XYZ file of C-alpha atoms in Angstrom:
700
model
C 46.214 -51.309 97.910
C 49.163 -52.096 100.199
C 51.712 -52.376 97.406
C 51.078 -48.970 95.793
C 51.274 -47.365 99.156
C 54.634 -48.935 99.779
C 55.942 -47.729 96.436
C 54.900 -44.207 97.173
C 56.644 -44.341 100.465
C 59.740 -45.677 98.769
C 59.904 -42.839 96.241
C 59.333 -40.324 98.908
C 62.134 -41.793 100.861
C 64.456 -41.618 97.881
C 63.524 -38.058 97.071
C 64.387 -37.127 100.479
C 67.665 -39.019 100.118
C 68.624 -37.318 96.607
C 67.342 -36.314 93.189
C 65.541 -39.070 91.138
C 65.527 -39.638 87.287
C 63.099 -37.441 85.375
C 62.309 -36.087 81.817
C 63.910 -32.834 81.010
C 62.264 -32.854 77.488
C 59.534 -35.123 76.209
C 58.525 -35.723 72.577
C 55.574 -33.806 71.148
C 53.262 -34.319 68.248
C 55.026 -33.763 64.982
C 53.887 -33.169 61.421
C 56.350 -33.981 58.742
C 56.190 -34.215 54.979
C 56.520 -37.499 53.302
C 60.178 -38.155 52.458
C 61.549 -35.656 54.879
C 63.216 -36.306 58.304
C 61.309 -36.537 61.536
C 62.983 -35.847 64.953
C 61.319 -36.667 68.238
C 63.323 -35.223 71.210
C 63.770 -37.048 74.574
C 66.045 -35.777 77.424
C 66.314 -37.431 80.872
C 67.855 -36.077 84.017
C 69.541 -38.006 86.873
C 69.326 -41.201 84.912
C 72.072 -43.496 83.769
C 70.208 -46.531 82.646
C 68.669 -48.007 79.438
C 66.470 -45.741 77.242
C 64.252 -47.044 74.414
C 61.540 -45.838 72.023
C 58.275 -47.496 71.298
C 56.118 -47.161 68.214
C 52.483 -47.706 68.868
C 53.668 -49.722 71.992
C 56.251 -51.740 70.091
C 59.791 -51.354 71.446
C 62.266 -50.327 68.794
C 65.318 -51.551 70.807
C 67.929 -50.151 73.173
C 70.781 -49.745 70.734
C 71.553 -46.375 69.395
C 71.369 -47.439 65.702
C 68.190 -49.410 66.235
C 68.990 -52.512 64.222
C 66.129 -53.642 62.057
C 64.929 -50.143 61.530
C 67.093 -48.850 58.762
C 65.537 -45.451 58.613
C 65.413 -45.027 62.378
C 68.234 -44.073 64.870
C 68.731 -42.418 68.213
C 70.993 -39.440 68.520
C 72.332 -37.293 71.312
C 74.789 -37.590 74.270
C 73.634 -40.435 76.389
C 75.744 -39.196 79.364
C 73.839 -35.974 79.313
C 70.593 -37.903 79.033
C 69.687 -36.925 75.393
C 68.021 -39.720 73.428
C 66.337 -38.169 70.285
C 64.605 -40.463 67.747
C 65.265 -39.729 64.045
C 63.351 -41.074 61.057
C 64.543 -40.381 57.506
C 63.007 -40.399 55.041
C 59.611 -40.429 56.569
C 57.127 -42.714 54.970
C 53.448 -43.144 55.441
C 54.019 -46.164 57.630
C 55.961 -44.024 60.063
C 52.814 -42.262 61.064
C 52.275 -43.591 64.626
C 52.379 -42.773 68.337
C 55.882 -42.684 69.784
C 57.069 -42.846 73.503
C 60.465 -42.417 75.134
C 60.949 -44.822 78.123
C 63.577 -45.028 80.897
C 63.241 -48.698 81.543
C 65.311 -48.994 84.746
C 63.728 -45.952 86.240
C 60.331 -46.984 85.044
C 59.797 -43.655 83.326
C 57.605 -43.212 80.183
C 57.193 -39.980 78.257
C 53.886 -38.784 77.039
C 52.927 -40.163 73.626
C 53.904 -38.075 70.620
C 51.899 -38.470 67.470
C 53.804 -38.358 64.219
C 51.743 -37.131 61.282
C 53.050 -37.710 57.832
C 51.852 -35.190 55.219
C 51.626 -36.168 51.569
C 51.690 -33.161 49.174
C 49.064 -33.239 46.436
C 50.051 -33.999 42.913
C 49.592 -31.463 40.122
C 45.885 -31.436 39.254
C 44.521 -32.285 35.848
C 41.858 -30.319 33.906
C 39.733 -32.437 31.661
C 40.136 -31.428 28.037
C 43.312 -29.404 28.752
C 45.666 -27.865 28.097
C 43.429 -26.130 25.489
C 39.739 -26.310 26.162
C 37.327 -25.467 23.350
C 34.130 -23.741 24.403
C 31.269 -21.993 22.622
C 30.552 -18.395 23.423
C 27.295 -17.921 25.232
C 26.845 -21.622 25.908
C 27.142 -22.601 29.622
C 30.052 -24.985 30.204
C 31.711 -26.971 33.064
C 35.454 -27.150 33.600
C 36.589 -30.124 35.761
C 39.871 -30.180 37.716
C 41.011 -33.484 39.350
C 43.686 -34.318 41.931
C 44.662 -37.991 42.258
C 46.903 -39.875 44.788
C 47.167 -40.335 48.564
C 47.616 -36.738 49.421
C 47.403 -36.039 53.123
C 45.448 -34.128 54.059
C 42.889 -33.975 51.254
C 43.891 -31.112 49.002
C 41.748 -28.065 48.192
C 41.233 -27.333 44.492
C 40.957 -23.663 43.525
C 40.395 -21.809 40.189
C 42.236 -18.610 39.256
C 42.280 -16.212 36.309
C 44.918 -13.554 36.118
C 45.741 -14.221 39.777
C 42.146 -13.651 40.849
C 40.257 -16.528 42.371
C 37.103 -17.455 40.527
C 33.884 -18.209 42.298
C 31.128 -20.522 41.214
C 32.883 -23.866 41.797
C 31.814 -27.105 43.427
C 33.993 -29.671 45.208
C 33.557 -33.415 44.989
C 35.529 -36.241 46.673
C 35.714 -39.859 45.550
C 36.684 -42.516 48.099
C 38.400 -45.662 46.863
C 38.106 -47.512 50.129
C 37.483 -46.710 53.720
C 39.973 -44.229 54.996
C 41.703 -43.902 51.655
C 41.205 -41.010 49.321
C 40.976 -41.946 45.733
C 40.692 -38.539 44.039
C 39.166 -35.161 44.447
C 37.833 -32.911 41.750
C 36.477 -29.411 41.414
C 34.034 -28.192 38.779
C 33.934 -24.597 37.530
C 30.661 -23.392 35.997
C 30.911 -20.542 33.507
C 29.256 -19.018 30.464
C 32.080 -17.817 28.259
C 31.932 -14.678 26.190
C 33.872 -13.621 23.163
C 36.280 -11.781 25.457
C 37.307 -15.100 27.033
C 38.929 -16.324 23.856
C 42.623 -17.106 24.640
C 42.182 -16.581 28.357
C 44.267 -18.712 30.771
C 42.637 -20.420 33.712
C 44.594 -22.065 36.562
C 43.492 -24.970 38.736
C 45.476 -25.101 41.972
C 45.698 -28.093 44.389
C 46.580 -26.760 47.806
C 46.857 -28.428 51.253
C 48.736 -28.236 54.561
C 51.424 -30.377 53.057
C 51.859 -27.872 50.258
C 50.491 -24.463 51.234
C 51.656 -22.855 48.010
C 49.845 -25.543 46.074
C 50.454 -27.001 42.680
C 48.972 -25.374 39.575
C 47.747 -26.609 36.248
C 46.951 -24.006 33.578
C 44.621 -24.299 30.587
C 43.866 -21.997 27.687
C 40.321 -21.305 26.544
C 39.795 -21.640 22.827
C 36.380 -20.187 22.153
C 34.160 -20.897 19.221
C 31.586 -18.196 18.760
C 29.016 -17.164 16.191
C 29.827 -14.103 14.123
C 30.021 -10.742 15.825
C 28.489 -8.398 13.232
C 28.976 -4.698 12.610
C 26.677 -3.091 10.011
C 27.224 0.401 8.640
C 25.721 2.525 5.861
C 27.392 5.201 3.816
C 25.952 7.777 3.794
C 23.653 7.360 6.760
C 21.462 10.342 5.825
C 20.372 10.460 2.198
C 17.788 12.011 -0.032
C 15.234 9.836 -1.711
C 16.651 8.445 -4.938
C 20.317 8.509 -3.903
C 22.580 5.443 -3.757
C 23.578 3.905 -0.421
C 26.240 1.273 0.321
C 25.828 -1.079 3.287
C 28.949 -2.796 4.682
C 28.591 -5.910 6.869
C 31.740 -6.767 8.867
C 32.007 -9.839 11.120
C 34.504 -11.717 13.305
C 33.824 -15.382 13.961
C 35.435 -18.644 15.153
C 35.332 -20.786 13.099
C 35.349 -18.525 10.023
C 32.237 -17.072 8.356
C 30.468 -19.368 5.933
C 27.785 -17.061 4.457
C 25.920 -13.731 4.351
C 22.213 -13.021 3.992
C 20.618 -9.585 3.435
C 17.055 -8.586 4.182
C 14.960 -5.413 4.095
C 12.008 -5.123 6.415
C 12.259 -8.866 7.074
C 12.087 -9.826 3.400
C 15.200 -11.327 1.770
C 17.077 -9.225 -0.746
C 17.469 -11.536 -3.707
C 20.919 -11.800 -5.239
C 22.770 -10.275 -2.269
C 25.399 -12.696 -0.950
C 28.566 -10.827 -0.027
C 29.468 -8.377 2.733
C 28.425 -5.332 0.594
C 25.004 -4.194 -0.563
C 24.242 -1.203 -2.806
C 20.696 0.128 -3.074
C 18.777 3.226 -4.178
C 17.149 4.776 -1.119
C 13.438 5.481 -0.946
C 10.964 6.297 1.811
C 10.527 2.646 2.782
C 14.084 2.459 4.143
C 13.064 4.760 6.986
C 10.607 2.222 8.417
C 12.004 -0.992 6.909
C 15.575 -1.410 8.204
C 18.201 -3.333 6.318
C 19.647 -6.361 8.137
C 22.714 -8.509 7.526
C 22.904 -12.069 8.848
C 26.300 -13.803 9.043
C 26.696 -17.543 9.694
C 29.435 -20.011 10.651
C 29.606 -23.566 11.991
C 28.646 -22.469 15.504
C 25.676 -20.280 14.680
C 24.603 -17.010 13.150
C 24.091 -13.400 14.134
C 22.551 -10.390 12.444
C 22.491 -6.662 12.750
C 20.120 -4.115 11.236
C 20.131 -0.409 10.599
C 17.608 2.121 9.303
C 18.519 4.910 6.920
C 17.656 8.512 7.541
C 15.925 9.085 4.194
C 14.660 12.573 3.444
C 11.428 12.524 1.414
C 8.295 14.577 0.904
C 4.915 13.917 2.512
C 3.087 10.691 1.620
C -0.520 10.056 2.613
C -0.662 7.288 5.185
C -4.309 7.363 6.270
C -6.941 9.489 4.564
C -9.835 11.058 6.470
C -13.153 9.260 6.519
C -16.415 10.948 5.605
C -18.939 11.063 8.401
C -22.529 11.940 9.142
C -23.675 13.581 12.383
C -26.894 15.111 13.636
C -27.180 18.836 13.887
C -25.731 20.129 17.190
C -23.275 17.261 17.611
C -19.474 17.388 17.357
C -17.544 16.112 14.350
C -13.874 15.266 13.924
C -11.657 14.186 11.026
C -8.194 12.664 11.116
C -5.599 12.080 8.444
C -2.024 10.876 8.659
C 0.924 11.873 6.504
C 4.436 10.549 6.774
C 7.562 12.251 5.617
C 11.058 13.129 6.691
C 11.117 15.714 8.082
C 7.590 15.457 9.448
C 5.247 17.435 7.157
C 3.058 20.328 8.246
C -0.645 19.418 8.000
C -3.473 21.966 7.734
C -7.239 21.744 7.336
C -9.375 23.934 5.096
C -12.819 23.792 3.599
C -13.004 23.082 -0.106
C -13.261 26.326 -1.993
C -11.979 28.337 0.967
C -8.524 29.558 1.977
C -9.026 29.918 5.739
C -7.013 27.424 7.790
C -9.397 25.766 10.237
C -6.840 23.674 12.101
C -3.211 22.566 12.059
C -2.243 19.017 12.772
C -3.608 15.612 11.932
C -7.035 16.176 13.541
C -9.861 18.622 12.793
C -12.600 19.042 15.411
C -15.887 20.839 14.748
C -18.159 21.517 17.701
C -21.938 21.785 17.594
C -22.185 21.565 13.820
C -25.073 23.069 11.922
C -26.355 22.682 8.382
C -23.958 25.383 7.242
C -21.014 23.196 8.300
C -21.917 20.456 5.836
C -19.483 20.106 2.962
C -16.062 18.795 1.991
C -13.035 19.370 4.210
C -9.490 19.203 2.881
C -6.492 17.810 4.745
C -3.392 19.319 3.145
C 0.269 18.403 3.647
C 2.802 21.013 2.629
C 5.696 19.812 0.419
C 8.966 18.907 2.139
C 12.205 20.864 2.204
C 13.062 19.617 -1.262
C 9.674 20.593 -2.678
C 8.703 16.967 -3.170
C 5.514 15.194 -2.216
C 2.594 16.823 -0.522
C -1.007 16.808 -1.581
C -4.540 16.817 -0.289
C -7.156 14.395 0.963
C -10.843 15.200 1.337
C -13.663 13.985 3.507
C -17.316 14.995 3.453
C -19.287 16.073 6.481
C -22.991 15.382 6.254
C -25.119 17.168 8.830
C -28.385 15.420 9.538
C -31.139 18.003 9.787
C -34.772 18.486 8.766
C -35.240 18.571 4.986
C -34.677 21.768 3.021
C -37.153 22.161 0.143
C -36.688 24.696 -2.647
C -38.915 25.493 -5.619
C -37.418 25.090 -9.076
C -38.423 27.157 -12.085
C -41.643 25.960 -13.670
C -42.811 27.203 -17.073
C -46.255 28.886 -17.296
C -48.998 26.709 -18.730
C -52.000 27.220 -21.005
C -55.463 26.674 -19.707
C -56.521 23.081 -20.323
C -52.963 22.267 -21.363
C -50.215 20.266 -19.613
C -48.216 21.742 -16.755
C -45.220 20.742 -14.681
C -44.089 21.906 -11.205
C -40.701 21.012 -9.667
C -39.150 21.146 -6.216
C -35.646 20.300 -4.992
C -35.220 18.470 -1.661
C -31.957 18.304 0.309
C -32.197 15.956 3.251
C -29.852 13.958 5.423
C -30.880 11.395 6.368
C -32.826 10.667 3.221
C -36.430 11.820 3.373
C -39.027 9.283 4.336
C -41.455 10.818 1.848
C -41.867 13.759 -0.552
C -45.524 14.815 -0.763
C -47.356 17.228 -3.100
C -50.556 18.690 -1.701
C -53.216 21.102 -3.005
C -56.783 22.028 -2.316
C -58.164 18.856 -3.824
C -55.840 16.481 -2.039
C -52.252 15.226 -1.934
C -50.057 12.761 -3.796
C -46.773 11.126 -2.738
C -46.024 8.923 -5.731
C -47.748 7.542 -8.792
C -50.809 9.137 -10.345
C -54.163 10.404 -9.199
C -56.680 11.838 -11.668
C -55.027 14.644 -13.551
C -51.860 14.489 -11.414
C -48.693 12.403 -11.664
C -45.619 12.558 -9.350
C -42.088 11.563 -10.350
C -39.048 11.671 -8.061
C -35.434 11.157 -9.118
C -31.954 12.012 -7.731
C -30.551 15.458 -8.354
C -27.168 15.732 -10.128
C -24.131 15.395 -7.852
C -23.131 18.743 -6.354
C -26.261 20.445 -7.674
C -26.348 24.026 -6.395
C -23.266 23.293 -4.317
C -25.163 20.989 -2.001
C -24.898 17.336 -1.228
C -27.127 14.608 -2.612
C -30.671 15.738 -3.287
C -33.956 14.721 -4.847
C -36.018 16.423 -7.545
C -39.755 15.831 -7.338
C -41.934 16.699 -10.339
C -45.714 17.147 -10.303
C -47.264 16.668 -13.771
C -50.736 18.137 -14.412
C -52.734 17.157 -17.478
C -55.570 19.462 -18.555
C -55.115 22.451 -16.259
C -58.149 24.140 -14.777
C -58.836 27.627 -13.471
C -58.394 26.434 -9.910
C -54.836 25.263 -10.674
C -53.773 28.852 -11.336
C -55.578 30.474 -8.452
C -54.466 28.115 -5.677
C -50.901 27.083 -4.880
C -49.257 23.678 -4.566
C -47.217 22.541 -1.546
C -44.064 20.391 -1.872
C -43.033 18.988 1.504
C -40.586 16.354 2.794
C -39.957 14.784 6.178
C -37.298 12.682 7.887
C -36.652 11.579 11.454
C -35.406 15.058 12.413
C -38.328 17.093 11.129
C -40.179 18.393 8.104
C -39.651 21.091 5.496
C -41.628 22.424 2.565
C -42.301 25.194 0.076
C -45.324 26.600 -1.780
C -45.298 26.853 -5.573
C -47.772 28.726 -7.780
C -48.491 27.762 -11.391
C -48.089 30.594 -13.881
C -50.639 31.094 -16.640
C -49.882 31.720 -20.318
C -52.478 33.317 -22.685
C -52.701 32.347 -26.373
C -53.403 35.867 -27.970
C -50.205 37.593 -26.860
C -48.277 34.630 -28.154
C -49.856 34.869 -31.644
C -49.223 38.601 -31.750
C -45.649 38.065 -30.783
C -45.141 35.461 -33.488
C -46.768 37.707 -36.142
C -44.604 40.654 -35.125
C -41.468 38.589 -35.334
C -42.482 37.311 -38.789
C -43.197 40.837 -40.050
C -39.902 42.141 -38.777
C -38.067 39.275 -40.398
C -39.816 39.905 -43.730
C -38.974 43.621 -43.638
C -35.326 42.919 -42.906
C -35.197 40.390 -45.736
C -36.680 42.904 -48.237
C -34.217 45.598 -47.208
C -31.262 43.238 -47.504
C -32.469 42.057 -50.939
C -32.863 45.633 -52.219
C -29.453 46.721 -51.005
C -27.843 43.643 -52.523
C -29.596 44.231 -55.901
C -28.615 47.886 -56.018
C -25.013 47.115 -55.204
C -24.924 44.375 -57.834
C -26.243 46.774 -60.540
C -23.772 49.386 -59.384
C -20.948 46.911 -59.843
C -22.189 45.869 -63.310
C -22.258 49.454 -64.476
C -18.736 50.221 -63.283
C -17.308 47.284 -65.299
C -18.460 48.493 -68.762
C -16.470 50.034 -71.640
C -15.841 53.776 -72.010
C -17.308 53.923 -75.514
C -21.044 53.958 -75.889
C -23.318 54.185 -78.876
C -26.724 55.737 -78.618
C -29.008 54.526 -81.321
C -31.559 57.020 -82.510
C -29.225 59.991 -81.983
C -29.220 63.129 -84.176
C -26.976 61.697 -86.905
C -29.366 58.849 -87.507
C -26.553 56.726 -88.803
C -27.266 53.745 -86.622
C -29.813 51.084 -87.149
C -31.284 48.897 -84.458
C -32.079 45.298 -84.523
C -35.562 43.941 -84.201
C -35.287 43.580 -80.465
C -34.462 47.271 -80.109
C -37.565 48.440 -82.016
C -40.149 47.353 -79.532
C -41.823 50.285 -77.845
C -41.536 54.002 -78.523
C -38.811 56.290 -77.350
C -41.236 58.271 -75.313
C -42.296 55.177 -73.474
C -38.958 53.623 -72.931
C -36.540 56.503 -73.012
C -32.900 56.219 -73.975
C -31.459 52.731 -73.502
C -27.769 51.936 -73.237
C -27.063 48.550 -74.838
C -23.826 46.656 -74.260
C -22.648 44.254 -76.921
C -20.542 41.232 -76.089
C -21.730 41.354 -72.513
C -22.549 38.332 -70.386
C -25.635 39.462 -68.483
C -28.796 41.457 -69.161
C -31.056 43.189 -66.669
C -34.590 43.661 -67.981
C -37.141 46.151 -66.786
C -38.286 43.876 -64.023
C -34.716 43.512 -62.778
C -34.523 39.831 -63.739
C -31.420 38.277 -65.234
C -31.800 36.828 -68.712
C -29.354 35.707 -71.370
C -29.818 36.950 -75.015
C -28.011 36.537 -78.289
C -26.953 40.012 -79.642
C -26.768 38.526 -83.192
C -30.400 37.393 -83.041
C -29.229 33.834 -83.438
C -27.171 34.442 -86.572
C -23.889 33.562 -84.932
C -25.459 31.874 -81.948
C -23.747 34.306 -79.581
C -25.262 34.976 -76.169
C -25.302 38.590 -75.142
C -26.495 40.682 -72.215
C -28.513 43.868 -72.181
C -28.201 46.054 -69.125
C -30.648 48.847 -68.462
C -28.962 51.741 -66.689
C -30.140 55.192 -65.825
C -27.811 57.798 -67.187
C -29.882 60.700 -65.916
C -32.033 63.243 -67.644
C -31.251 66.671 -69.035
C -33.037 69.665 -67.634
C -35.411 69.602 -70.599
C -36.361 66.044 -69.941
C -34.092 64.504 -72.586
C -31.182 62.184 -72.215
C -28.252 63.819 -70.566
C -25.320 62.962 -72.962
C -21.990 64.609 -73.755
C -21.421 66.052 -77.231
C -20.606 63.612 -80.010
C -17.072 62.996 -81.132
C -15.990 65.022 -84.203
C -13.835 62.114 -85.382
C -16.691 59.854 -86.293
C -17.077 58.993 -89.967
C -20.316 59.603 -91.827
C -22.644 56.716 -91.686
C -20.981 55.309 -88.510
C -22.459 55.317 -85.060
C -21.896 58.352 -82.926
C -19.426 57.902 -80.030
C -19.381 59.894 -76.832
C -16.576 60.333 -74.389
C -17.523 59.451 -70.847
C -13.964 59.081 -69.653
C -13.679 62.453 -67.876
C -16.793 61.640 -65.882
C -16.071 58.041 -65.006
C -14.917 59.130 -61.617
C -18.459 60.181 -60.919
C -20.666 57.148 -60.855
C -24.329 57.768 -61.651
C -26.842 57.105 -58.946
C -27.637 53.444 -58.600
C -31.397 53.337 -59.132
C -33.776 51.367 -61.263
C -34.633 53.108 -64.506
C -37.953 51.885 -65.832
C -39.223 54.662 -68.168
C -36.316 55.090 -70.559
C -33.190 53.224 -71.498
C -30.307 53.341 -73.942
C -27.843 50.710 -75.101
C -24.240 50.779 -73.857
C -21.776 48.907 -76.070
C -18.468 47.507 -74.810
C -16.009 45.646 -77.018
C -14.397 43.752 -74.128
C -15.393 42.771 -70.588
C -12.333 44.586 -69.121
C -13.021 48.001 -70.735
C -13.433 49.938 -67.462
C -10.131 49.057 -65.824
C -9.467 52.524 -64.441
C -12.656 52.909 -62.473
C -12.313 53.836 -58.822
C -15.314 53.599 -56.596
C -16.158 57.032 -55.133
C -16.743 57.513 -51.457
C -19.967 59.484 -52.014
C -22.402 60.357 -54.726
C -23.664 63.814 -55.864
C -23.994 66.163 -58.795
C -20.724 67.332 -60.328
C -19.455 70.823 -59.645
C -19.232 72.457 -63.129
C -17.956 75.903 -64.004
C -20.361 78.298 -65.691
C -20.553 77.779 -69.440
C -19.093 74.301 -69.205
C -21.139 71.694 -70.979
C -22.573 69.063 -68.694
C -20.435 66.365 -70.298
C -17.189 67.504 -71.938
C -15.948 64.994 -74.376
C -12.867 63.836 -76.247
C -12.388 61.718 -79.313
C -12.324 57.995 -78.655
C -10.362 55.750 -80.948
C -12.171 53.165 -82.903
C -12.329 49.679 -81.469
C -9.403 47.513 -82.371
C -11.702 44.899 -83.833
C -14.649 45.299 -86.246
C -18.028 45.547 -84.713
C -19.943 42.355 -84.826
C -22.681 42.721 -87.404
C -25.972 41.309 -86.383
C -27.791 41.767 -89.750
C -26.859 40.704 -93.281
């Protein structure tokens, strides 16, 4: 304790005597880059003695050039007290604590720490300078900085001058206190837009604030990017459409696949597809799938196809109880959307518009078929109807059918028609003596069978028939009941059996037979008269009347039967084909009496009577030769046909040489006596020429 006190007193004494040595400038901590020059200042005042520098307590020497330390020296004017320490180039080993000491004055500066900074080296990006990535696949980019950089550098990522986030930093130590390397990892999910982008990894520290950069280029591999188009996009059903599938890909496209509604389109391989549009293209889009080595992608598009209504879901028939609500639904598809209306079959009134028809509190009258109708589209295509039946469950409706009247003690049949929904539990016939549901009982038998579909405009029905064998008086006086029941109630009707008497039926049959006989007789008479009228009008104009006044004609044996008073004048036709006897029957005769085996016809005609009762004939021809038959001219009167009536009392013979003698006969419109002038003979005559062929002689 005594010695320090003495020293203090000594210095105090000196200070009082004059100024003592002191530091005008002391060294301070210094940071210097590796390889550069470091300068540590040291300035002393009022000191003329030895000055030296120490490094971590080791004296460097008192000479100005510091022998043994080639990179070290002391600079400055020693007389002025400046003793600066210089180090060039600075190395890592120069990093230490330095002091400036005035040995003779016993002065020591404060320690100055020299920090040597090592700039980082240019970082490296694994996989660079061109990094191949796959679009959409998460990837890691690693940037490393190696060496003894001091301080440890910071690794940063930049794109287009903008720092990227989403990085992690990792440091690897080689040994204690020594940095081996640092690395930074960038996490990213590249997109197709990142292809060709440049990313920069920058190593930055205090030794190199601007940092050192390493750039890489992203080379992206990506599945195809597909664009699908259709031309035209809006089409009418039946028109052609072309689909075009365009794609960009890295690496290049390796194949195309087409599908419609998820089903492959066979034979389609290229980027174009031509089809004929129909309604299915509206709901089944067309897709194009493009592939490459990385993957595949597809796009789809639906056409706007215009088509008429098509039934998608038809209405369902239904059965409801009376008083309940009923509804029908049907679905139509079309483009544009079709207009749907509801009507009742057979009616024109629109009950509802839209896909649903609702009927509230239905009754039996609402039962029937309802029609869902879709109007045709803008092009007039499609459309149609769909029907559903509404069955209203109600008590049975029983109606009597026509039953024929029956004879007493004969068979009979009664019928009734039953409409019932639900189906009837039973159909029962009842009468005074009892009832019968099915089968037979005594004289009664019941049969039940389905009625024809749509019978009387109703739904399904049943026809029940009651057969009665051997009817009795009581069956006609009392009625029969036909009744049916189901779970909703009961219905019935009363039927009476009509009676048929035998006598009126016999009278009716006899009357019909008599009328038929009368009509037949009249028709036969008219036909016979007309036939005789026709036969007469076809004869020759020349006639011979045997037994006339000249008496020059002779008759054959067949002409001599009977007297003239009994038979009257008879007109006989030779060479004719038919003969009409007195009874009006047709018979064939030989006019030669078998000599020449020629068949002739005799026709009995009425030529009328003269007022005196004789035959009414025209005068004879004056040209006739003696001994030849007398000829009369009927030609002027052929236009007047005699009345067509049977002549039974008298007859004459009319001779014709040829079947076509009367070719100029015209049938008159009416018959009547001729209008003759006074003094005119009843039958004027003219000379007839002789026949062109000799008369056939019947006697030798």
